[in-house]
C-alpha atoms as a printed R data frame, in Angstrom:
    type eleno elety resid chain resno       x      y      z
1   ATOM     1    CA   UNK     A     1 114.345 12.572 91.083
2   ATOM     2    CA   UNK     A     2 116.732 13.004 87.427
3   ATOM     3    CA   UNK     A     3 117.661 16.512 86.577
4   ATOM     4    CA   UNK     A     4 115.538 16.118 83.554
5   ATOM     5    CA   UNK     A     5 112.483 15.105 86.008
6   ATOM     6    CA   UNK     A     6 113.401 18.032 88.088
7   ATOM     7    CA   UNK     A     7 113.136 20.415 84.271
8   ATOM     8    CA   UNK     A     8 109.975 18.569 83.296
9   ATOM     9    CA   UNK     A     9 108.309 19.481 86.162
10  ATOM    10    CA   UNK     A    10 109.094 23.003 86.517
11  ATOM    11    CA   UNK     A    11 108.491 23.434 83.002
12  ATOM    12    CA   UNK     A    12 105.126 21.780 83.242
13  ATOM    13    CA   UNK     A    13 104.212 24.022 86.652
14  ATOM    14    CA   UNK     A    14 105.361 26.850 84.036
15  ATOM    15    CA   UNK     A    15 102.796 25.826 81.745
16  ATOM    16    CA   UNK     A    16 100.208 25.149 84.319
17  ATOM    17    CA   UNK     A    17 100.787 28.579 85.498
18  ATOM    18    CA   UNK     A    18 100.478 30.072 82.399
19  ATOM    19    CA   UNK     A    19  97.145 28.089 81.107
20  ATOM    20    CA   UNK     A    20  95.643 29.404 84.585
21  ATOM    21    CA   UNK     A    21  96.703 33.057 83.805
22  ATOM    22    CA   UNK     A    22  95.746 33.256 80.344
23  ATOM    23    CA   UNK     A    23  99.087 34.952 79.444
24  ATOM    24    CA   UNK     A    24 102.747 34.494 80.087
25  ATOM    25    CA   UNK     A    25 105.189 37.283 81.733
26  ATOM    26    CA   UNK     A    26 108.498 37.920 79.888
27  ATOM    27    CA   UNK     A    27 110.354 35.922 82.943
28  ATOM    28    CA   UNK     A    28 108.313 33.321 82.166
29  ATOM    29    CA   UNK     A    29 108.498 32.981 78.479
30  ATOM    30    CA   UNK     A    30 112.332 33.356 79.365
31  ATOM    31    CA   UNK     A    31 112.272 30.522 81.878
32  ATOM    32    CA   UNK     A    32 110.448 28.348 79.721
33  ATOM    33    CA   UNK     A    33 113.151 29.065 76.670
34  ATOM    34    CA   UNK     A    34 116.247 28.243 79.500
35  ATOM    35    CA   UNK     A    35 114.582 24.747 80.577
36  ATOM    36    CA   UNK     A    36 113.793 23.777 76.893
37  ATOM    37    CA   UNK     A    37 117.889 24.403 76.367
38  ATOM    38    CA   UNK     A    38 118.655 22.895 79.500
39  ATOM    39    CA   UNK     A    39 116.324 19.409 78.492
40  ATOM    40    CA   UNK     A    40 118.088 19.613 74.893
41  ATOM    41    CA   UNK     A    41 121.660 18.974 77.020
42  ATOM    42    CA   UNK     A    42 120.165 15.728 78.507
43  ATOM    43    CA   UNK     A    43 120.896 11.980 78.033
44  ATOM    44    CA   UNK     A    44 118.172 10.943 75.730
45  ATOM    45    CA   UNK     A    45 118.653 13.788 73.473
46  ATOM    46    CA   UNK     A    46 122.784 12.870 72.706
47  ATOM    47    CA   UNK     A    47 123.123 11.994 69.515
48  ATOM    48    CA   UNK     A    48 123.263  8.357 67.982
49  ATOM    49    CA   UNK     A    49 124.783  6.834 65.340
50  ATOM    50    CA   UNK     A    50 122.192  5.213 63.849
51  ATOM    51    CA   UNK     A    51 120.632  6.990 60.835
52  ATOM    52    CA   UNK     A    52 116.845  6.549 61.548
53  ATOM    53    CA   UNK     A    53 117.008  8.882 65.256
54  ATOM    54    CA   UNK     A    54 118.560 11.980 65.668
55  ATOM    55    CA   UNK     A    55 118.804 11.169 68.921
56  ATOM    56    CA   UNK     A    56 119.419  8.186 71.892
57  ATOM    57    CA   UNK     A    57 116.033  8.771 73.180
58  ATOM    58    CA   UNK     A    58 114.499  8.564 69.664
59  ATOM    59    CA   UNK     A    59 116.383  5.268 68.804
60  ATOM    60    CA   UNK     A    60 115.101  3.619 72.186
61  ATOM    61    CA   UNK     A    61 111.700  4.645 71.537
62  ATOM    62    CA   UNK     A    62 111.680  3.196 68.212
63  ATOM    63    CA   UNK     A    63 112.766 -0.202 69.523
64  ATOM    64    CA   UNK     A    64 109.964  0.009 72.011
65  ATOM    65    CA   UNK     A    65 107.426  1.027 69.331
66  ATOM    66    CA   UNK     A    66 108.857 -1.974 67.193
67  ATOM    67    CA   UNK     A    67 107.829 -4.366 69.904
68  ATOM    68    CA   UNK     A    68 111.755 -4.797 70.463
69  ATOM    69    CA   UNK     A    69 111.636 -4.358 74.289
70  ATOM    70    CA   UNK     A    70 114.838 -6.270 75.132
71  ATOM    71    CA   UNK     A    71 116.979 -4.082 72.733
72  ATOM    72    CA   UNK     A    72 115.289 -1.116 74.114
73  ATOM    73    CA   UNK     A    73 116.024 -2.233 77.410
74  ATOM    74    CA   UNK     A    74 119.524 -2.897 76.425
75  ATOM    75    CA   UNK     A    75 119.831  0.436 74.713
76  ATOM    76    CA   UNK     A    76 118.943  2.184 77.624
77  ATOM    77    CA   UNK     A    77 121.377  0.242 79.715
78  ATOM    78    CA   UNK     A    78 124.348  0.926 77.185
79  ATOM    79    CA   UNK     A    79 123.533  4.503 77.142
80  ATOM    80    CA   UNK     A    80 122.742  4.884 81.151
81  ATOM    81    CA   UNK     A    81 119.123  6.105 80.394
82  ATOM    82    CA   UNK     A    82 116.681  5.332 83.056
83  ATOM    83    CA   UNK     A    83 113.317  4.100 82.703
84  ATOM    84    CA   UNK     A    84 111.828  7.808 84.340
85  ATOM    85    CA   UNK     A    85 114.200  9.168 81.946
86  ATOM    86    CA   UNK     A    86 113.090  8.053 78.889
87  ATOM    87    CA   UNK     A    87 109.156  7.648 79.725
88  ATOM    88    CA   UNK     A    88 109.953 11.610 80.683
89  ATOM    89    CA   UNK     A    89 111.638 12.359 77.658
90  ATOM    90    CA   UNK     A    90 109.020 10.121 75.226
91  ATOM    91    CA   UNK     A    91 106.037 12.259 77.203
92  ATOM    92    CA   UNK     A    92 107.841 15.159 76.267
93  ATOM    93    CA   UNK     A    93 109.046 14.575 72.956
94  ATOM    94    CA   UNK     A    94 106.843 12.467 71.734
95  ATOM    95    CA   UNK     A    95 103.843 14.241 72.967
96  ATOM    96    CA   UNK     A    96 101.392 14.277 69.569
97  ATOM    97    CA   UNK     A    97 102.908 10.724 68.676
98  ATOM    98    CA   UNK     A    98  99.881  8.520 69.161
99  ATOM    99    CA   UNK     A    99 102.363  5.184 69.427
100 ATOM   100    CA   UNK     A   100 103.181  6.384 73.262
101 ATOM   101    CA   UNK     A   101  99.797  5.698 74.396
102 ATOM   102    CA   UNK     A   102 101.469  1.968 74.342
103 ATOM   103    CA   UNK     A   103 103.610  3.441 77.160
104 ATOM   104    CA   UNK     A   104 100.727  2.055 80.041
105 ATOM   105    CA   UNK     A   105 101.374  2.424 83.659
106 ATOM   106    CA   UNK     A   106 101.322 -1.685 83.046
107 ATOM   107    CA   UNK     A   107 104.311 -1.225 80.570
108 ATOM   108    CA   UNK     A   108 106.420  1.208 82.390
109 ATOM   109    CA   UNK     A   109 106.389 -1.212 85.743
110 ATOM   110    CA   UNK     A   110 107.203 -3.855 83.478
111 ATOM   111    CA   UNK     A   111 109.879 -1.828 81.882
112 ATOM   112    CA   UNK     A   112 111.335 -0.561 85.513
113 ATOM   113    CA   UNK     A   113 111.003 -4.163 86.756
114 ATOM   114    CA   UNK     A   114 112.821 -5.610 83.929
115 ATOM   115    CA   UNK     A   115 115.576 -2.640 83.759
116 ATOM   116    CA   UNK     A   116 115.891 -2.835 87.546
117 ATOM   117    CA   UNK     A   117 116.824 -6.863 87.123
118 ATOM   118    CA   UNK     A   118 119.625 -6.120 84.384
119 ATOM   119    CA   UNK     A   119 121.754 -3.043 85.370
């Protein structure tokens, strides 16, 4: 498992936790503010050069939600993203963007199988 599964997952048990409570402690809310910084230092949110995404993540998503799947592909090669990386990050980040509902179970084994075959 990626360091940024690893912080996904904590922060979602955080959340879980906190849902289930009703209310969040101070160590908590202070946890939750330390794994937001430490998802902020990861792959897919370096910045890129191009001027429509602020970020790598962001400029392979927009490839995949321009039905551009071999650039995406490439772009995630080029900047060492994996596939659990960026389906992570686009759950994350995207997470009221109704485009990632194209991001199947279907589409993400096609995406791992075709990544897999290239890098």
């Amino acid at each position: 498992m990626s360091e940024q599964a690893k912080i996904l997952e904590e922060m979602q048990q955080l959340v879980m936790q906190i849902l289930k409570t009703g209310t969040a402690t101070v160590e908590e809310g202070d946890r939750l503010d330390e794994l937001e910084e430490q998802m902020l230092k990861q792959k897919c949110y370096r910045p890129t050069d191009t001027q429509n995404s602020a970020n790598q993540g962001e400029e392979i998503a927009e490839l995949f939600f321009n039905n551009d799947m071999t650039g995406a592909i490439n772009k995630m090669i080029e900047y060492d993203i994996t596939p659990e990386d960026f389906f992570g990050f686009a759950a994350y980040h995207f997470e009221d963007e109704p485009r990632v509902g194209m991001f199947t179970k279907s589409f993400i084994d096609n995406v791992n199988t075709t990544y897999k075959s290239r890098s």
